[in-house]
Short mmCIF file of C-alpha atoms and ligand atoms in Angstrom, two decimals:
data_model
loop_
_atom_site.label_atom_id
_atom_site.label_comp_id
_atom_site.label_asym_id
_atom_site.label_seq_id
_atom_site.Cartn_x
_atom_site.Cartn_y
_atom_site.Cartn_z
CA UNK A 133 -18.30 14.68 -2.45
CA UNK A 134 -18.90 15.53 -6.32
CA UNK A 135 -18.65 19.14 -6.04
CA UNK A 136 -16.22 20.23 -8.78
CA UNK A 137 -13.13 22.09 -7.74
CA UNK A 138 -13.44 26.28 -7.50
CA UNK A 139 -11.37 28.51 -7.70
CA UNK A 140 -10.75 30.80 -4.24
CA UNK A 141 -9.45 34.05 -3.80
CA UNK A 142 -10.00 33.58 -0.05
CA UNK A 143 -9.16 30.73 2.47
CA UNK A 144 -11.77 27.99 2.04
CA UNK A 145 -14.37 27.15 4.76
CA UNK A 146 -13.22 23.87 7.26
CA UNK A 147 -14.18 20.36 6.22
CA UNK A 148 -15.83 17.92 8.51
CA UNK A 149 -14.85 14.71 8.21
CA UNK A 150 -15.92 11.57 10.49
CA UNK A 151 -16.86 14.44 13.23
CA UNK A 152 -13.59 16.13 13.12
CA UNK A 153 -13.37 19.90 11.73
CA UNK A 154 -10.55 20.60 9.46
CA UNK A 155 -9.47 24.08 8.83
CA UNK A 156 -7.90 24.90 5.41
CA UNK A 157 -3.95 24.93 6.00
CA UNK A 158 -2.00 27.85 5.22
CA UNK A 159 1.06 25.57 4.35
CA UNK A 160 1.67 22.44 2.91
CA UNK A 161 0.95 19.35 5.62
CA UNK A 162 2.72 16.28 5.49
CA UNK A 163 1.98 13.36 7.61
CA UNK A 164 4.60 10.34 7.60
CA UNK A 165 3.56 7.05 9.10
CA UNK A 166 6.41 5.50 9.77
CA UNK A 167 5.29 1.72 9.71
CA UNK A 168 6.14 -0.08 13.03
CA UNK A 169 8.64 2.51 14.38
CA UNK A 170 8.48 1.48 17.73
CA UNK A 171 9.73 4.37 20.33
CA UNK A 172 12.58 2.48 20.80
CA UNK A 173 14.15 2.83 17.60
CA UNK A 174 14.04 6.51 17.93
CA UNK A 175 15.40 6.60 21.17
CA UNK A 176 18.35 4.74 19.86
CA UNK A 177 18.62 6.68 17.20
CA UNK A 178 18.63 9.79 19.17
CA UNK A 179 21.11 8.68 22.00
CA UNK A 180 23.60 7.72 19.03
CA UNK A 181 23.29 11.80 17.77
CA UNK A 182 22.03 10.20 14.39
CA UNK A 183 19.13 12.35 13.51
CA UNK A 184 19.53 15.85 14.15
CA UNK A 185 16.28 17.01 12.49
CA UNK A 186 14.10 14.86 14.50
CA UNK A 187 16.22 16.02 17.54
CA UNK A 188 15.21 19.61 16.82
CA UNK A 189 11.40 18.76 16.55
CA UNK A 190 11.14 16.99 19.67
CA UNK A 191 12.65 20.58 21.02
CA UNK A 192 11.12 23.35 19.16
CA UNK A 193 7.63 21.34 18.24
CA UNK A 194 5.65 18.47 20.00
CA UNK A 195 6.67 15.09 20.83
CA UNK A 196 4.79 12.66 22.82
CA UNK A 197 4.14 8.77 22.73
CA UNK A 198 0.51 8.02 21.59
CA UNK A 199 -1.40 4.69 21.60
CA UNK A 200 -2.21 2.94 18.20
CA UNK A 201 -5.41 1.01 17.04
CA UNK A 202 -5.69 -2.39 18.69
CA UNK A 203 -5.28 -4.85 16.66
CA UNK A 204 -1.76 -3.28 16.55
CA UNK A 205 -1.31 -3.88 12.51
CA UNK A 206 -0.90 -1.83 9.49
CA UNK A 207 -4.07 -1.40 7.64
CA UNK A 208 -6.25 -0.89 10.21
CA UNK A 209 -4.18 1.75 11.77
CA UNK A 210 -3.28 3.46 8.21
CA UNK A 211 -6.79 3.90 7.59
CA UNK A 212 -7.58 5.07 10.97
CA UNK A 213 -4.84 7.53 10.33
CA UNK A 214 -6.26 8.83 6.85
CA UNK A 215 -9.73 9.03 8.39
CA UNK A 216 -8.79 10.47 11.67
CA UNK A 217 -11.19 7.70 13.40
CA UNK A 218 -11.20 4.17 15.01
CA UNK A 219 -11.99 0.97 12.89
CA UNK A 220 -15.73 1.15 14.88
CA UNK A 221 -16.17 3.92 11.99
CA UNK A 222 -13.97 2.72 9.10
CA UNK A 223 -14.73 -0.75 9.21
CA UNK A 224 -11.22 -2.04 8.33
CA UNK A 225 -10.59 -4.03 11.50
CA UNK A 226 -7.43 -6.38 10.19
CA UNK A 227 -5.19 -7.15 7.15
CA UNK A 228 -6.98 -10.28 6.76
CA UNK A 229 -10.67 -11.41 7.75
CA UNK A 230 -13.25 -14.18 7.49
CA UNK A 231 -15.80 -12.64 5.13
CA UNK A 232 -18.94 -13.10 6.76
CA UNK A 233 -21.29 -13.86 3.51
CA UNK A 234 -18.77 -17.02 2.34
CA UNK A 235 -16.73 -17.95 5.16
CA UNK A 236 -13.47 -17.50 3.32
CA UNK A 237 -10.51 -15.61 4.61
CA UNK A 238 -9.94 -12.86 2.48
CA UNK A 239 -7.65 -9.80 2.79
CA UNK A 240 -9.13 -6.91 3.86
CA UNK A 241 -7.28 -4.50 1.05
CA UNK A 242 -10.11 -3.36 -0.78
CA UNK A 243 -11.48 0.37 -0.87
CA UNK A 244 -15.26 -0.87 -0.85
CA UNK A 245 -14.56 -2.46 2.71
CA UNK A 246 -13.99 1.00 4.03
CA UNK A 247 -16.85 2.74 5.53
CA UNK A 248 -15.78 5.97 6.29
CA UNK A 249 -14.54 8.81 3.64
CA UNK A 250 -10.78 9.85 3.91
CA UNK A 251 -9.26 13.49 5.14
CA UNK A 252 -7.58 12.80 2.08
CA UNK A 253 -10.55 12.65 -0.51
CA UNK A 254 -12.35 15.55 1.11
CA UNK A 255 -9.36 17.90 0.86
CA UNK A 256 -8.89 16.77 -2.93
CA UNK A 257 -12.80 16.85 -4.02
CA UNK A 258 -12.80 20.24 -2.70
CA UNK A 259 -9.86 21.17 -4.93
CA UNK A 260 -6.89 20.75 -2.83
CA UNK A 261 -3.76 19.36 -4.54
CA UNK A 262 -3.56 16.05 -2.29
CA UNK A 263 -0.93 13.03 -2.43
CA UNK A 264 -1.07 9.61 -0.90
CA UNK A 265 2.06 7.48 -1.56
CA UNK A 266 2.61 4.63 0.13
CA UNK A 267 5.63 2.02 0.19
CA UNK A 268 3.50 -1.56 -0.12
CA UNK A 269 1.17 -1.40 -3.15
CA UNK A 270 -1.56 -3.12 -0.94
CA UNK A 271 -2.50 -0.15 1.05
CA UNK A 272 -2.68 1.99 -2.30
CA UNK A 273 -6.20 1.63 -3.25
CA UNK A 274 -7.30 2.12 0.40
CA UNK A 275 -5.07 5.15 1.29
CA UNK A 276 -6.38 6.59 -2.46
CA UNK A 277 -10.09 5.86 -2.09
CA UNK A 278 -12.15 8.82 -3.81
CA UNK A 279 -8.86 10.91 -4.50
CA UNK A 280 -9.85 13.19 -7.64
CA UNK A 281 -6.83 11.80 -9.97
CA UNK A 282 -8.46 13.84 -12.84
CA UNK A 283 -8.73 16.84 -11.05
CA UNK A 284 -5.08 16.24 -10.14
CA UNK A 285 -4.20 14.37 -6.94
CA UNK A 286 -1.45 11.65 -6.72
CA UNK A 287 -1.92 8.12 -5.44
CA UNK A 288 1.11 5.77 -5.92
CA UNK A 289 3.28 3.28 -4.64
CA UNK A 290 6.86 2.87 -4.66
CA UNK A 291 6.48 -0.77 -4.72
CA UNK A 292 5.27 -0.31 -8.28
CA UNK A 293 6.81 3.19 -9.22
CA UNK A 294 7.76 2.00 -12.64
CA UNK A 295 4.25 1.52 -13.32
CA UNK A 296 2.55 4.57 -12.45
CA UNK A 297 0.66 6.47 -14.89
CA UNK A 298 -1.17 9.46 -15.28
CA UNK A 299 -4.91 7.98 -15.76
CA UNK A 300 -4.37 5.56 -12.90
CA UNK A 301 -2.17 7.28 -10.30
CA UNK A 302 -2.04 10.94 -11.62
CA UNK A 303 2.04 11.08 -11.92
CA UNK A 304 3.89 9.09 -14.41
CA UNK A 305 7.97 8.91 -14.99
CA UNK A 306 7.74 8.44 -10.95
CA UNK A 307 11.54 7.08 -11.09
CA UNK A 308 12.51 10.13 -13.01
CA UNK A 309 11.04 12.58 -10.70
CA UNK A 310 12.74 10.52 -7.73
CA UNK A 311 15.91 10.07 -9.42
CA UNK A 312 16.04 6.77 -7.76
CA UNK A 313 15.82 2.99 -9.04
CA UNK A 314 12.95 1.10 -8.43
CA UNK A 315 13.63 -0.13 -4.80
CA UNK A 316 13.41 -3.75 -3.81
CA UNK A 317 10.43 -5.05 -1.45
CA UNK A 318 12.38 -6.12 1.00
CA UNK A 319 14.75 -3.29 1.75
CA UNK A 320 14.83 -0.13 3.57
CA UNK A 321 15.02 1.70 0.27
CA UNK A 322 11.10 0.90 -0.44
CA UNK A 323 10.17 3.59 2.52
CA UNK A 324 13.33 6.05 1.47
CA UNK A 325 11.69 6.12 -2.02
CA UNK A 326 8.37 7.01 -0.63
CA UNK A 327 9.96 10.02 1.71
CA UNK A 328 12.07 11.01 -1.18
CA UNK A 329 9.23 11.44 -3.61
CA UNK A 330 7.70 13.51 -0.76
CA UNK A 331 10.33 15.57 -0.95
CA UNK A 332 10.18 16.18 -4.92
CA UNK A 333 6.81 16.69 -5.13
CA UNK A 334 7.00 19.31 -2.44
CA UNK A 335 9.71 21.04 -4.35
CA UNK A 336 7.64 20.55 -7.61
CA UNK A 337 3.88 20.87 -7.12
CA UNK A 338 3.77 21.56 -3.60
CA UNK A 339 0.50 19.34 -2.97
CA UNK A 340 -1.49 21.26 0.33
CA UNK A 341 -1.83 18.08 2.00
CA UNK A 342 0.51 14.78 1.67
CA UNK A 343 0.42 11.23 3.35
CA UNK A 344 3.67 9.26 3.08
CA UNK A 345 3.17 5.58 4.40
CA UNK A 346 6.07 3.64 4.56
CA UNK A 347 6.97 0.13 5.43
CA UNK A 348 8.25 -1.76 8.15
CA UNK A 349 10.76 -3.93 6.52
CA UNK A 350 13.57 -2.62 8.75
CA UNK A 351 11.76 -3.14 12.17
CA UNK A 352 10.80 -6.52 11.59
CA UNK A 353 13.96 -7.29 10.52
CA UNK A 354 16.45 -5.42 13.20
CA UNK A 355 16.50 -4.72 16.74
CA UNK A 356 16.87 -0.88 17.67
CA UNK A 357 19.91 0.46 18.21
CA UNK A 358 21.50 -1.71 15.37
CA UNK A 359 24.11 -0.17 12.81
CA UNK A 360 21.32 -1.18 10.23
CA UNK A 361 18.33 0.56 11.73
CA UNK A 362 20.25 3.65 13.02
CA UNK A 363 21.42 3.90 9.37
CA UNK A 364 17.65 3.85 8.55
CA UNK A 365 16.69 6.36 10.87
CA UNK A 366 19.60 8.73 9.87
CA UNK A 367 18.18 8.36 6.21
CA UNK A 368 14.96 8.69 6.95
CA UNK A 369 15.63 11.82 9.20
CA UNK A 370 17.61 13.68 6.57
CA UNK A 371 14.64 13.67 4.32
CA UNK A 372 12.46 14.71 7.06
CA UNK A 373 14.73 17.77 7.59
CA UNK A 374 14.11 18.74 3.80
CA UNK A 375 10.37 18.35 4.21
CA UNK A 376 10.44 20.61 7.29
CA UNK A 377 13.18 23.11 4.98
CA UNK A 378 10.56 23.33 2.52
CA UNK A 379 8.26 25.06 4.92
CA UNK A 380 5.80 22.28 5.66
CA UNK A 381 3.95 21.13 8.87
CA UNK A 382 5.56 17.78 9.31
CA UNK A 383 3.77 15.05 11.51
CA UNK A 384 5.32 11.99 12.39
CA UNK A 385 3.50 8.67 13.62
CA UNK A 386 3.56 5.03 13.24
CA UNK A 387 0.97 2.82 12.37
CA UNK A 388 1.84 0.17 15.64
CA UNK A 389 5.34 -0.71 17.47
CA UNK A 390 7.33 -3.73 16.97
CA UNK A 391 8.48 -6.58 19.46
CA UNK A 392 10.89 -9.68 19.63
CA UNK A 393 8.72 -13.28 19.97
CA UNK A 394 11.92 -14.99 20.90
CA UNK A 395 12.54 -17.24 23.96
CA UNK A 396 16.15 -16.46 25.54
CA UNK A 397 18.32 -18.42 22.72
CA UNK A 398 16.47 -16.73 19.83
CA UNK A 399 14.43 -19.33 18.91
CA UNK A 400 10.57 -18.59 18.07
CA UNK A 401 8.14 -18.25 21.17
CA UNK A 402 4.62 -19.04 19.40
CA UNK A 403 1.54 -20.20 20.52
CA UNK A 404 0.14 -22.54 17.80
CA UNK A 405 -3.82 -22.17 19.11
CA UNK A 406 -5.42 -23.71 16.14
CA UNK A 407 -3.62 -27.12 17.13
CA UNK A 408 -4.68 -26.64 20.96
CA UNK A 409 -8.06 -25.74 20.11
CA UNK A 410 -8.46 -28.38 17.99
CA UNK A 411 -6.77 -31.01 20.57
CA UNK A 412 -9.43 -29.62 23.07
CA UNK A 413 -12.36 -29.47 21.04
CA UNK A 414 -11.80 -31.63 17.74
CA UNK A 415 -11.21 -30.19 14.30
CA UNK A 416 -13.33 -28.33 12.67
CA UNK A 417 -15.00 -26.82 16.04
CA UNK A 418 -13.26 -23.47 15.37
CA UNK A 419 -11.21 -21.35 13.05
CA UNK A 420 -8.24 -19.47 14.14
CA UNK A 421 -7.88 -16.02 11.42
CA UNK A 422 -4.63 -14.83 11.62
CA UNK A 423 -5.24 -10.73 10.67
CA UNK A 424 -1.87 -10.04 10.02
CA UNK A 425 -1.17 -12.26 6.89
CA UNK A 426 -0.61 -10.60 4.02
CA UNK A 427 1.83 -11.34 0.98
CA UNK A 428 4.77 -10.08 2.36
CA UNK A 429 4.99 -12.61 5.06
CA UNK A 430 8.58 -12.80 4.69
CA UNK A 431 8.54 -9.79 7.43
CA UNK A 432 6.58 -12.06 9.67
CA UNK A 433 5.61 -15.67 8.79
CA UNK A 434 2.08 -14.22 9.20
CA UNK A 435 2.70 -14.71 12.99
CA UNK A 436 1.37 -11.72 14.92
CA UNK A 437 0.36 -11.11 18.38
CA UNK A 438 -3.71 -10.77 17.61
CA UNK A 439 -5.97 -13.51 16.50
CA UNK A 440 -9.62 -14.19 16.40
CA UNK A 441 -11.37 -17.05 16.52
CA UNK A 442 -14.70 -18.23 15.01
CA UNK A 443 -16.69 -21.07 16.65
CA UNK A 444 -18.51 -23.31 14.93
CA UNK A 445 -19.02 -26.46 17.39
CA UNK A 446 -17.13 -25.37 20.67
CA UNK A 447 -18.87 -22.73 22.86
CA UNK A 448 -17.02 -19.24 23.14
CA UNK A 449 -16.81 -19.39 26.74
CA UNK A 450 -14.87 -22.82 26.84
CA UNK A 451 -12.44 -21.44 24.17
CA UNK A 452 -11.71 -18.40 26.15
CA UNK A 453 -11.23 -20.55 29.03
CA UNK A 454 -8.92 -22.58 27.19
CA UNK A 455 -6.87 -19.76 25.54
CA UNK A 456 -6.44 -18.00 29.08
CA UNK A 457 -5.12 -21.39 30.35
CA UNK A 458 -2.06 -20.98 27.44
CA UNK A 459 1.12 -19.54 28.42
CA UNK A 460 2.07 -16.32 27.02
CA UNK A 461 -1.72 -15.30 26.62
CA UNK A 462 -1.98 -11.82 27.77
CA UNK A 463 -5.74 -11.06 26.93
CA UNK A 464 -8.57 -12.98 26.12
CA UNK A 465 -12.14 -11.31 25.00
CA UNK A 466 -15.43 -12.27 23.55
CA UNK A 467 -16.75 -10.64 20.19
CA UNK A 468 -18.75 -7.63 22.17
CA UNK A 469 -15.70 -6.78 24.61
CA UNK A 470 -13.34 -6.70 21.90
CA UNK A 471 -15.36 -4.46 20.24
CA UNK A 472 -15.97 -1.87 22.63
CA UNK A 473 -12.72 -1.91 24.34
CA UNK A 474 -10.85 -1.35 20.89
CA UNK A 475 -13.34 0.61 19.21
CA UNK A 476 -13.97 -2.51 16.43
CA UNK A 477 -16.55 -2.97 14.07
CA UNK A 478 -18.67 -5.89 15.69
CA UNK A 479 -20.01 -7.50 12.41
CA UNK A 480 -16.12 -7.91 11.52
CA UNK A 481 -14.95 -9.25 14.75
CA UNK A 482 -14.45 -12.74 15.52
CA UNK A 483 -16.16 -14.52 18.22
CA UNK A 484 -13.13 -14.84 20.77
CA UNK A 485 -10.04 -12.61 20.54
CA UNK A 486 -6.79 -14.01 21.86
CA UNK A 487 -3.44 -11.47 22.10
CA UNK A 488 -0.22 -12.78 23.33
CA UNK A 489 2.24 -10.96 25.48
CA UNK A 490 5.13 -8.81 24.71
CA UNK A 491 7.45 -11.78 24.12
CA UNK A 492 4.80 -14.44 22.54
CA UNK A 493 3.04 -14.52 18.91
CA UNK A 494 0.12 -16.66 17.87
CA UNK A 495 0.09 -18.91 14.70
CA UNK A 496 -2.31 -21.65 13.88
CA UNK A 497 -0.87 -24.76 13.27
CA UNK A 498 2.46 -24.81 11.87
CA UNK A 499 1.78 -26.33 8.55
CA UNK A 500 -0.11 -22.92 7.86
CA UNK A 501 2.95 -20.35 8.46
CA UNK A 502 6.05 -20.06 5.84
CA UNK A 503 8.40 -20.29 8.51
CA UNK A 504 10.96 -20.76 5.99
CA UNK A 505 10.44 -17.35 5.15
CA UNK A 506 11.73 -16.44 7.99
CA UNK A 507 15.21 -17.65 7.16
CA UNK A 508 16.77 -18.39 10.28
CA UNK A 509 16.08 -14.78 11.77
CA UNK A 510 14.65 -14.05 15.15
CA UNK A 511 11.05 -13.12 14.72
CA UNK A 512 9.77 -9.45 15.40
CA UNK A 513 6.54 -8.72 14.83
CA UNK A 514 3.31 -6.65 16.41
CA UNK A 515 -0.30 -6.90 17.12
CA UNK A 516 -1.05 -6.98 20.27
CA UNK A 517 -1.21 -4.33 23.50
CA UNK A 518 2.67 -4.69 23.87
CA UNK A 519 3.17 -2.92 20.44
CA UNK A 520 0.55 -0.12 21.09
CA UNK A 521 2.91 2.55 22.06
CA UNK A 522 3.76 4.62 18.97
CA UNK A 523 5.69 8.24 18.48
CA UNK A 524 3.97 10.96 17.77
CA UNK A 525 5.96 14.12 16.31
CA UNK A 526 5.46 17.61 14.95
CA UNK A 527 8.05 19.76 13.67
CA UNK A 528 6.17 22.86 14.96
CA UNK A 529 4.97 23.70 18.45
CA UNK A 530 1.14 23.36 19.24
CA UNK A 531 -1.48 26.26 19.79
CA UNK A 532 -2.77 26.48 23.08
CA UNK A 533 -5.95 24.40 22.65
CA UNK A 534 -3.75 21.25 21.10
CA UNK A 535 -1.46 21.70 23.84
CA UNK A 536 -4.13 21.75 26.28
CA UNK A 537 -5.44 18.53 24.66
CA UNK A 538 -2.28 16.80 24.73
CA UNK A 539 -1.89 17.34 28.26
CA UNK A 540 -4.87 15.90 28.98
CA UNK A 541 -3.76 12.41 27.35
CA UNK A 542 -5.18 9.91 25.75
CA UNK A 543 -3.32 10.83 22.20
CA UNK A 544 -4.01 8.66 19.42
CA UNK A 545 -2.03 8.02 16.29
CA UNK A 546 -5.06 8.77 14.50
CA UNK A 547 -5.56 12.39 15.50
CA UNK A 548 -2.17 13.05 13.72
CA UNK A 549 -3.90 15.22 10.71
CA UNK A 550 -6.00 17.04 13.42
CA UNK A 551 -3.35 17.78 15.32
CA UNK A 552 -1.15 18.89 11.95
CA UNK A 553 -3.73 21.09 10.19
CA UNK A 554 -5.58 22.65 13.42
CA UNK A 555 -3.25 22.41 16.02
CA UNK A 556 -0.01 24.01 15.38
CA UNK A 557 0.81 27.24 16.48
CA UNK A 558 0.69 30.42 13.33
ZN1 ZN B 642 2.79 -1.90 9.91
#
């Protein structure tokens, strides 16, 4: 990974990353991760005729519903997409986890926790111009791990676009390039800025590989088909159309879907799992970790549909029995079966995994969640099996080999770089 860029008269050799061989693309490849883009949003926008470019990709390119990584959270899925591999390979199994050495609950956004190289870094280290742009700055370091910034790679977030520097991010004056003001953290513009920056980079520097990772503010906040959601999809579509018009292969996936976790009256439908376990086994006998936790809690109050339980006094099988008896719980697994079923790293797994159903989320105890941050909104969140269906779209048709592979099924969101680089018709 330390070879220096070389000048090339011919197409360079393919690159092997985590068991997949990527050919050297002939034209720019742009992968967009529409964070939280449940298929229902796109279906509603298509039905309303608001996304003409995406509609054209569906007609003339390739479209399917793929599965994301479980837990259906942002960090594991983004890292899966840029490594082309499941969490058992790259090691990132949540946004937040219990550090085994210290027993402390910490964020899982450090690049040092990644155990696999990214496709982006591999191309960058071989001399390709690579750009990775994220909405939330928390993802920037993992997605940009080992990019050759000094050699021309670009890696910044729209959240901190005003602070981008040539030394750290490979680019300065991002606001000037994009021609938009710094977007608010809780706004559709945080994501649209990422796409607009991708368009401007393609126009001015034409990176060979780009990864544009958005944020799920809109999907956490608005239901599919609402005016706000439809406007966002319309605005995204216009920018996807620009990327297409500039000649790029464009792939669009999502890291996870999204579901309302409310009762009929709109009130929060939550299982307070730590409270239930404390009542049954006594305080201190278990620790429930909500791996959705990040500092953007106003989206979801740190409530998701997948939690990990670490057993101290209580035996895992008795914890599992109790969890299965609770209403709204869809699946309960021990460490080994969760790791096997969902392709997760066993050494970063809890003793017990608890997953709630489509209409239910899981928290620890009310005092530990900032429910005021939800500000009376109907909670929409993710993490479980009900949020695992995601769009998988390419603006160009597949070649015969990849069409056959897609027809066999088992399409995962982290196959998108493979399909966009190796799978489109010449
Ligand atoms: Zn997400």
